[in-house]
Coordinates of N, CA and C in Angstrom, one line a residue:
A15 N 0.9 -0.9 0.2 CA 0.7 -0.4 -0.3 C 0.8 0.9 0.1
V16 N 1.8 1.3 0.5 CA 3.0 2.1 0.4 C 3.8 2.8 -0.3
A17 N 3.3 1.7 -0.9 CA 4.8 1.6 -2.1 C 3.6 2.3 -3.3
A18 N 2.2 2.1 -3.4 CA 0.9 1.9 -4.3 C 0.6 3.5 -4.0
T19 N 1.1 4.5 -2.8 CA 1.0 5.5 -2.7 C 1.9 6.5 -3.3
A20 N 3.0 6.2 -2.9 CA 4.1 6.7 -3.2 C 4.6 7.0 -4.6
A21 N 3.7 5.8 -5.9 CA 3.8 5.5 -7.3 C 2.4 6.5 -7.8
S22 N 1.7 7.2 -7.4 CA 1.0 7.8 -7.4 C 1.2 9.2 -7.3
A23 N 2.0 9.5 -6.5 CA 2.5 10.6 -6.5 C 3.4 10.9 -7.3
L24 N 4.3 10.0 -7.7 CA 5.1 10.6 -8.7 C 5.5 10.6 -9.8
A25 N 5.8 11.6 -10.7 CA 6.1 11.9 -11.7 C 7.0 11.5 -12.6
L26 N 7.1 10.4 -13.7 CA 8.2 9.7 -14.0 C 8.3 11.0 -15.2
P27 N 9.3 10.6 -16.2 CA 9.4 11.4 -17.3 C 9.0 10.5 -18.5
S28 N 8.1 11.6 -19.0 CA 7.7 10.8 -20.2 C 8.1 10.1 -21.2
L29 N 7.3 9.5 -21.9 CA 7.7 8.2 -23.1 C 8.6 9.6 -23.9
K30 N 7.7 10.9 -24.3 CA 8.9 11.6 -25.3 C 10.3 12.0 -24.9
T31 N 10.0 12.4 -23.4 CA 11.3 12.7 -22.6 C 11.7 11.7 -22.9
V32 N 11.6 10.7 -22.0 CA 12.5 9.6 -22.5 C 13.1 8.9 -23.7
S33 N 12.8 9.1 -24.8 CA 12.8 8.7 -26.3 C 13.9 9.5 -26.5
L34 N 13.9 11.0 -26.0 CA 14.4 12.0 -26.7 C 15.5 12.3 -25.8
A35 N 15.8 11.6 -24.4 CA 17.3 10.8 -23.7 C 17.9 10.1 -24.6
C36 N 17.1 9.4 -25.5 CA 17.8 8.5 -25.8 C 18.4 8.3 -27.1
L37 N 18.1 9.1 -28.2 CA 17.6 9.2 -29.1 C 18.9 10.8 -29.6
I38 N 18.9 11.4 -29.0 CA 19.8 12.8 -29.1 C 21.5 12.4 -29.0
P39 N 21.6 11.6 -28.1 CA 22.8 11.2 -28.3 C 23.4 10.0 -29.5
T40 N 22.3 9.4 -29.6 CA 22.5 8.0 -30.4 C 22.1 8.6 -32.0
L41 N 22.1 9.8 -31.6 CA 22.2 10.9 -33.5 C 23.9 11.5 -33.4
S42 N 25.1 10.8 -32.3 CA 26.4 10.5 -32.2 C 26.5 9.8 -33.8
G43 N 25.2 9.1 -34.0 CA 26.6 7.7 -35.0 C 26.1 8.3 -36.6
F44 N 25.9 9.9 -36.6 CA 25.7 10.4 -37.9 C 27.1 10.9 -38.3
Y45 N 27.6 10.8 -36.9 CA 29.0 11.7 -37.2 C 30.3 10.7 -37.2
K46 N 30.5 10.0 -36.3 CA 30.9 8.5 -36.2 C 30.1 7.3 -35.6
S47 N 29.9 6.3 -37.1 CA 29.0 5.5 -36.9 C 29.3 4.4 -35.4
E48 N 30.5 4.7 -34.9 CA 30.6 3.9 -34.0 C 30.3 4.2 -32.7
Y49 N 30.2 5.4 -32.8 CA 29.8 6.4 -31.6 C 28.3 6.1 -31.2
G50 N 27.6 5.7 -32.0 CA 26.4 5.4 -31.7 C 26.1 4.1 -31.0
V51 N 27.1 2.9 -31.4 CA 26.5 2.1 -30.0 C 27.6 2.3 -29.3
S52 N 28.2 2.8 -28.8 CA 29.1 3.2 -27.5 C 29.0 4.4 -26.7
Y53 N 28.6 5.5 -27.6 CA 29.0 6.8 -26.0 C 27.2 6.6 -25.9
A54 N 27.1 6.7 -27.2 CA 25.4 6.7 -27.5 C 24.8 6.3 -26.2
Y55 N 25.1 4.8 -26.1 CA 24.2 4.1 -25.2 C 24.6 4.6 -23.8
G56 N 25.9 4.7 -23.3 CA 26.1 4.5 -22.5 C 25.1 6.6 -21.8
T57 N 26.0 7.5 -22.6 CA 24.6 8.5 -22.5 C 23.1 8.8 -22.3
A58 N 23.3 7.6 -23.2 CA 21.7 7.0 -23.5 C 21.1 6.9 -21.9
M59 N 21.9 5.8 -21.5 CA 21.7 5.5 -19.9 C 21.3 6.2 -18.6
T60 N 22.5 7.0 -18.6 CA 22.6 8.3 -17.8 C 21.7 9.3 -17.8
A61 N 21.2 9.7 -19.1 CA 20.4 10.4 -19.1 C 19.4 10.1 -18.7
T62 N 18.5 8.9 -19.0 CA 17.8 8.2 -19.1 C 17.5 8.4 -17.1
S63 N 18.8 8.0 -16.3 CA 19.0 7.6 -14.8 C 18.8 8.8 -14.3
L64 N 19.3 9.7 -15.1 CA 19.4 11.0 -14.1 C 18.0 11.7 -13.9
L65 N 17.1 11.5 -15.5 CA 15.7 11.5 -15.2 C 14.9 11.0 -14.3
V66 N 15.4 10.1 -14.3 CA 14.7 9.3 -13.1 C 14.4 9.2 -12.2
L67 N 16.0 9.8 -11.2 CA 16.5 10.1 -9.9 C 15.4 11.5 -10.1
R68 N 16.0 12.4 -10.8 CA 15.7 13.8 -10.2 C 13.8 13.2 -10.2
S69 N 12.7 12.6 -11.1 CA 11.4 12.6 -10.6 C 11.6 11.8 -8.8
L70 N 12.4 10.9 -9.1 CA 12.2 9.8 -7.6 C 12.8 11.7 -6.3
L71 N 14.0 11.9 -6.3 CA 13.9 12.5 -5.5 C 13.1 13.8 -5.3
S72 N 12.5 14.2 -6.5 CA 11.7 15.1 -6.2 C 10.2 15.0 -5.4
A73 N 9.9 14.1 -5.7 CA 9.2 13.1 -5.1 C 9.3 12.3 -3.5
S74 N 10.4 13.3 -2.9 CA 10.8 12.7 -1.4 C 11.4 11.1 -1.4
A75 N 11.3 10.5 -2.6 CA 11.9 8.8 -2.4 C 12.7 8.9 -0.9
P76 N 13.1 7.6 -0.3 CA 13.8 7.6 0.2 C 15.5 7.2 0.0
L77 N 16.2 7.6 -0.4 CA 17.6 7.5 -1.3 C 18.0 5.7 -1.1
D78 N 17.2 4.9 -0.1 CA 17.6 3.5 0.3 C 16.3 2.8 -0.5
S79 N 15.3 3.3 -1.5 CA 14.7 2.8 -1.7 C 15.0 2.3 -3.3
I80 N 14.7 1.1 -3.6 CA 14.5 0.1 -4.6 C 14.7 0.6 -6.0
A81 N 14.1 1.9 -6.2 CA 14.1 2.5 -7.0 C 15.0 3.7 -7.0
V82 N 15.9 4.2 -6.0 CA 16.6 5.3 -6.1 C 17.9 4.2 -6.5
V83 N 18.1 3.1 -6.0 CA 19.0 2.1 -5.7 C 19.5 1.8 -7.2
H84 N 18.4 0.9 -7.3 CA 17.9 0.9 -8.8 C 18.9 2.2 -10.1
A85 N 18.2 3.0 -10.0 CA 18.3 4.1 -10.9 C 20.3 4.2 -11.0
A86 N 20.6 4.7 -9.8 CA 21.8 5.0 -9.3 C 22.9 3.9 -10.0
A87 N 22.5 2.7 -10.1 CA 23.4 1.6 -10.8 C 22.9 2.0 -12.2
V88 N 21.9 1.9 -13.1 CA 22.6 2.6 -13.8 C 22.9 3.6 -14.7
L89 N 23.0 5.1 -13.7 CA 23.6 5.9 -13.9 C 25.0 5.9 -13.3
F90 N 25.0 4.8 -12.7 CA 27.1 4.6 -12.6 C 27.6 4.0 -13.8
Y91 N 26.9 2.9 -14.2 CA 27.0 1.8 -15.4 C 27.0 2.6 -16.5
G92 N 26.0 3.7 -17.1 CA 26.3 4.9 -18.1 C 27.5 6.1 -18.1
V93 N 28.1 6.6 -17.1 CA 29.4 7.0 -16.8 C 30.1 6.3 -16.4
R94 N 30.7 5.1 -15.9 CA 31.3 4.6 -15.5 C 31.5 4.1 -17.5
L95 N 30.7 4.0 -18.3 CA 31.4 3.0 -19.3 C 31.5 4.3 -20.6
N96 N 31.2 5.4 -20.6 CA 31.4 6.8 -20.9 C 33.1 6.8 -21.0
L97 N 33.0 7.1 -19.7 CA 34.9 6.9 -18.7 C 35.8 6.2 -19.3
F98 N 35.3 5.1 -19.3 CA 36.6 3.7 -19.9 C 36.3 3.8 -21.9
L99 N 35.2 4.0 -22.0 CA 35.4 4.7 -23.6 C 36.6 5.6 -24.2
A100 N 36.2 6.0 -23.2 CA 37.1 7.6 -23.5 C 38.0 7.3 -23.2
Y101 N 38.6 6.7 -22.2 CA 40.0 6.1 -21.9 C 40.9 5.5 -23.1
R102 N 39.5 4.4 -23.5 CA 40.2 2.9 -24.6 C 40.6 4.6 -25.8
E103 N 40.2 5.8 -26.5 CA 40.0 5.9 -27.4 C 41.1 7.1 -27.8
I104 N 41.3 7.8 -25.8 CA 42.5 8.6 -25.9 C 44.3 8.0 -26.1
F105 N 44.2 6.7 -25.4 CA 45.7 6.4 -24.8 C 45.9 5.4 -25.4
L106 N 45.0 4.3 -26.0 CA 45.0 3.8 -26.6 C 44.5 3.5 -28.5
P107 N 45.8 3.9 -28.9 CA 46.2 4.0 -30.6 C 44.9 2.4 -31.4
R108 N 45.3 1.7 -30.9 CA 44.3 -0.1 -31.6 C 43.2 0.7 -31.4
F109 N 42.0 1.2 -30.3 CA 40.9 1.4 -30.2 C 40.5 2.5 -31.8
R110 N 41.3 3.5 -31.5 CA 41.2 4.5 -32.9 C 41.2 4.6 -33.6
H111 N 42.2 3.3 -34.5 CA 42.1 3.0 -35.4 C 41.1 1.8 -36.1
M112 N 40.4 1.2 -34.8 CA 39.1 0.2 -34.9 C 38.4 1.0 -35.4
R113 N 37.7 2.7 -34.6 CA 36.6 3.0 -34.7 C 36.9 3.5 -36.3
E114 N 38.3 4.2 -36.9 CA 38.1 4.7 -37.5 C 38.5 3.7 -39.0
R115 N 38.6 2.0 -39.0 CA 38.0 1.0 -40.1 C 36.7 0.7 -39.8
I116 N 35.6 0.6 -38.7 CA 34.4 0.8 -38.3 C 34.2 1.9 -39.6
E117 N 34.7 3.0 -39.3 CA 33.9 4.6 -39.7 C 33.9 4.4 -41.6
D118 N 35.4 3.9 -41.9 CA 35.8 3.5 -43.0 C 34.5 2.7 -44.1
R119 N 34.3 1.6 -43.3 CA 33.5 0.4 -44.3 C 31.5 1.4 -43.7
A120 N 31.6 1.9 -42.6 CA 30.5 2.5 -42.6 C 30.0 4.0 -43.9
K121 N 31.2 4.8 -44.2 CA 31.4 5.0 -45.4 C 30.8 4.3 -46.6
S122 N 31.5 3.9 -47.2 CA 31.6 3.1 -48.1 C 30.2 2.1 -48.1
R123 N 29.3 1.9 -47.4 CA 28.1 1.3 -47.1 C 26.6 2.9 -48.1
G124 N 27.8 3.8 -48.2 CA 26.1 4.9 -48.3 C 26.7 6.1 -47.8
S125 N 25.8 7.1 -47.8 CA 25.5 7.9 -47.2 C 25.3 8.4 -45.4
R126 N 25.5 8.9 -44.9 CA 25.6 9.5 -43.5 C 24.0 8.8 -43.2
L127 N 23.5 10.2 -44.2 CA 21.7 9.5 -43.6 C 21.2 8.2 -43.7
S128 N 21.9 7.2 -44.8 CA 21.8 5.7 -44.9 C 21.6 4.9 -43.4
R129 N 22.6 5.9 -42.7 CA 22.5 5.0 -41.2 C 20.9 5.3 -40.5
T130 N 20.1 6.3 -40.7 CA 19.0 6.8 -39.9 C 18.5 5.4 -39.7
P131 N 17.8 4.7 -40.1 CA 17.3 3.0 -39.8 C 17.7 3.1 -37.9
F132 N 19.5 2.5 -38.7 CA 19.9 1.6 -37.3 C 20.0 2.7 -36.2
I133 N 20.3 3.9 -36.3 CA 20.4 5.1 -35.6 C 19.2 4.7 -34.4
V134 N 18.3 5.1 -35.3 CA 16.4 5.1 -34.9 C 16.5 3.8 -33.9
S135 N 17.0 2.9 -34.5 CA 16.7 1.2 -34.0 C 17.6 1.2 -32.8
C136 N 18.6 2.0 -32.8 CA 19.4 1.8 -31.4 C 18.7 2.4 -30.5
A137 N 18.0 4.2 -30.8 CA 17.6 5.4 -29.6 C 16.8 4.0 -28.8
A138 N 15.8 3.6 -29.8 CA 14.3 2.9 -29.3 C 15.1 1.8 -28.2
L139 N 16.2 1.0 -28.9 CA 16.6 -0.8 -28.6 C 17.0 0.1 -26.6
Y140 N 17.3 1.7 -26.5 CA 18.2 2.2 -25.0 C 16.7 2.2 -24.5
A141 N 15.5 2.9 -25.0 CA 15.1 3.3 -24.3 C 14.0 1.9 -23.6
F142 N 14.6 1.3 -24.5 CA 13.4 0.0 -23.6 C 14.8 -0.7 -22.4
L143 N 15.5 -0.7 -23.5 CA 16.5 -1.2 -21.8 C 16.4 -0.5 -20.3
A144 N 16.5 0.9 -20.7 CA 15.3 1.6 -19.2 C 14.3 1.0 -19.0
T145 N 13.3 0.1 -19.6 CA 12.3 0.0 -18.8 C 12.1 -0.4 -17.2
P146 N 13.3 -1.7 -17.3 CA 13.4 -1.9 -15.7 C 13.8 -1.0 -14.8
F147 N 14.3 -0.1 -14.9 CA 14.3 0.9 -14.0 C 13.2 2.2 -13.7
L148 N 12.8 2.2 -15.3 CA 11.7 3.2 -14.9 C 10.4 2.0 -14.5
V149 N 10.2 1.1 -15.0 CA 9.3 -0.2 -13.5 C 9.1 0.2 -12.0
T150 N 10.7 0.3 -11.6 CA 11.4 -0.3 -10.3 C 10.6 0.6 -9.6
S151 N 11.0 2.2 -10.8 CA 11.0 3.6 -10.0 C 8.3 3.9 -9.7
K152 N 8.2 3.0 -10.5 CA 7.0 3.6 -10.3 C 6.7 2.8 -9.3
S153 N 6.7 1.7 -9.3 CA 6.7 0.2 -8.3 C 7.2 0.2 -6.8
C154 N 8.7 0.9 -7.1 CA 9.1 0.7 -5.3 C 9.9 2.1 -5.1
A155 N 9.3 3.1 -5.0 CA 10.0 4.5 -5.2 C 10.1 4.3 -2.9
E156 N 9.0 3.7 -2.4 CA 8.8 3.9 -0.9 C 9.6 2.3 -0.3
M157 N 10.3 1.6 -1.5 CA 10.2 0.0 -1.2 C 11.8 0.3 -0.1
S158 N 12.2 0.2 0.9 CA 13.6 0.1 1.2 C 14.3 -1.4 0.3
I159 N 15.4 -1.1 0.5 CA 16.3 -1.8 -0.4 C 16.7 -3.1 0.7
K160 N 16.9 -2.2 1.8 CA 17.1 -3.1 3.0 C 16.3 -4.5 3.6
C161 N 15.2 -3.7 3.9 CA 14.5 -4.8 4.7 C 13.0 -5.5 3.8
C162 N 12.3 -6.4 4.3 CA 11.9 -6.9 3.6 C 10.3 -6.5 3.5
S163 N 9.1 -6.1 2.7 CA 8.2 -5.3 2.4 C 7.4 -5.6 3.2
G164 N 6.9 -6.3 4.2 CA 6.5 -6.9 5.3 C 5.1 -7.7 4.9
E165 N 4.9 -7.7 3.1 CA 4.5 -8.3 2.8 C 4.1 -9.9 3.1
S166 N 3.6 -10.9 3.0 CA 3.4 -12.5 3.4 C 3.1 -13.0 1.6
G167 N 3.8 -14.1 1.6 CA 3.1 -15.3 0.8 C 3.9 -15.0 -0.8
V168 N 3.4 -15.0 -1.8 CA 3.9 -14.7 -3.4 C 3.8 -13.0 -3.3
V169 N 2.9 -12.1 -2.7 CA 3.7 -10.7 -2.5 C 4.9 -10.7 -1.9
G170 N 5.7 -11.2 -0.9 CA 6.9 -10.9 -0.4 C 8.0 -11.5 -1.5
I171 N 7.6 -12.5 -1.8 CA 8.4 -13.1 -2.5 C 8.8 -12.8 -3.7
I172 N 7.6 -12.3 -4.4 CA 8.3 -11.0 -5.5 C 9.2 -9.7 -5.4
W173 N 8.9 -9.5 -3.8 CA 9.5 -7.6 -3.1 C 10.6 -8.4 -3.4
N174 N 11.0 -9.2 -2.6 CA 12.5 -9.8 -2.2 C 13.7 -10.1 -3.8
L175 N 12.6 -10.7 -4.5 CA 13.4 -10.7 -6.0 C 13.8 -9.9 -6.2
V176 N 12.9 -8.9 -6.3 CA 13.2 -7.4 -7.2 C 14.1 -7.1 -6.3
R177 N 14.4 -7.1 -4.8 CA 15.7 -6.6 -4.6 C 16.4 -7.6 -4.8
A178 N 16.6 -8.2 -4.9 CA 17.2 -9.5 -5.3 C 18.2 -9.0 -6.5
A179 N 17.4 -8.7 -7.4 CA 17.3 -8.3 -8.7 C 18.3 -7.2 -8.9
V180 N 18.0 -5.9 -8.4 CA 18.8 -4.6 -8.2 C 20.2 -4.5 -7.5
V181 N 20.0 -5.7 -6.3 CA 21.7 -6.2 -6.0 C 22.4 -6.9 -7.1
A182 N 22.3 -7.8 -7.8 CA 22.9 -8.8 -8.8 C 22.6 -7.5 -9.5
T183 N 22.1 -6.6 -10.0 CA 22.3 -5.5 -10.9 C 23.8 -4.4 -11.0
W184 N 23.8 -4.3 -9.3 CA 24.6 -3.8 -8.8 C 26.3 -4.6 -9.0
G185 N 25.9 -5.5 -8.5 CA 27.5 -6.4 -8.5 C 27.9 -7.3 -10.0
G186 N 27.1 -7.1 -10.8 CA 26.9 -7.3 -12.6 C 28.3 -6.1 -12.8
F187 N 27.4 -4.8 -12.4 CA 28.1 -3.7 -13.2 C 29.3 -3.2 -11.8
L188 N 29.3 -4.0 -10.6 CA 30.8 -3.4 -10.2 C 32.2 -4.2 -10.7
I189 N 31.3 -6.0 -10.9 CA 32.4 -7.0 -11.3 C 33.1 -6.4 -13.3
E190 N 31.5 -6.2 -14.0 CA 32.5 -5.8 -15.2 C 33.2 -4.0 -14.7
A191 N 33.1 -3.3 -14.3 CA 34.4 -2.1 -13.9 C 35.5 -2.6 -13.5
W192 N 35.3 -4.1 -12.9 CA 36.8 -4.5 -11.8 C 37.2 -5.3 -13.5
G193 N 36.3 -5.8 -14.5 CA 37.5 -6.6 -15.0 C 37.7 -5.3 -16.2
D194 N 36.9 -4.3 -16.4 CA 37.7 -3.2 -17.4 C 38.6 -3.2 -17.1
F195 N 39.0 -2.5 -15.5 CA 40.5 -2.1 -15.2 C 41.5 -3.0 -14.9
A196 N 41.0 -4.6 -14.9 CA 42.2 -5.2 -14.9 C 42.7 -5.8 -16.4
K197 N 41.6 -5.8 -17.0 CA 42.2 -6.0 -18.4 C 42.7 -4.7 -18.9
S198 N 42.6 -3.8 -18.6 CA 43.5 -2.5 -19.3 C 44.9 -2.6 -18.6
I199 N 44.8 -2.8 -17.4 CA 46.2 -3.2 -16.7 C 46.9 -4.2 -17.4
G200 N 46.0 -5.0 -17.2 CA 47.1 -6.3 -18.1 C 47.7 -5.9 -19.9
K201 N 46.9 -5.5 -20.3 CA 47.4 -4.9 -21.5 C 47.9 -4.5 -21.8
A202 N 48.5 -3.0 -20.6 CA 49.8 -2.2 -20.3 C 50.4 -3.1 -20.1
Q203 N 50.7 -3.9 -19.4 CA 51.7 -4.4 -19.4 C 52.2 -5.8 -20.1
K204 N 51.1 -5.7 -20.8 CA 51.7 -7.0 -22.1 C 51.9 -7.2 -23.2
G205 N 51.3 -5.9 -23.8 CA 50.6 -5.6 -24.9 C 49.0 -5.2 -25.5
E206 N 49.0 -5.4 -26.2 CA 47.5 -4.7 -26.7 C 47.0 -5.8 -27.2
D207 N 47.6 -6.8 -27.9 CA 47.4 -8.0 -28.4 C 46.9 -9.3 -27.1
A208 N 47.6 -9.0 -26.1 CA 47.6 -10.3 -25.1 C 46.2 -10.0 -24.7
L209 N 46.4 -11.7 -24.8 CA 44.5 -12.2 -24.2 C 44.4 -12.6 -22.8
I210 N 44.0 -11.8 -22.7 CA 43.2 -11.2 -21.3 C 41.8 -11.9 -20.6

């Protein structure tokens, strides 16, 4: 009942706003084809999670609510992904060359405008990938990540599964961050072509 009350007072970003938050960064694919599937993804997740966090905090959702913790996980993921991609592009010549090969292939397939269907499809995909934390934001704005919901039976099991899924999301994102870091250190020591 508490979650339902908070959900009714919560004004999440509109479909149009989420769509634009996913489309605008994806337009970078017109500049460099690879950017539409790398930086655009990280930026779309960052922008959408910031919009959701702003809505949650404006509605006075507790900082330990499932919704805030989930949106913060996606914010962490988007920012971390873009920082890692920028690091690779700035400091590793191999990735700059790879980006240019991708761009040369894209140019050989036609004009930049011919990328439009792919770019719009990517933007739609990113909007759909935001759906899980939009759902938790609507449903779990007042539900703490730390304790049981007070519900029993199937409803209690569902709340605990949602909690576990959000904790697993953070775990996966942290493992991925550690893996990228360890791989970068390993390749710096053993060479760019080392299998790590």
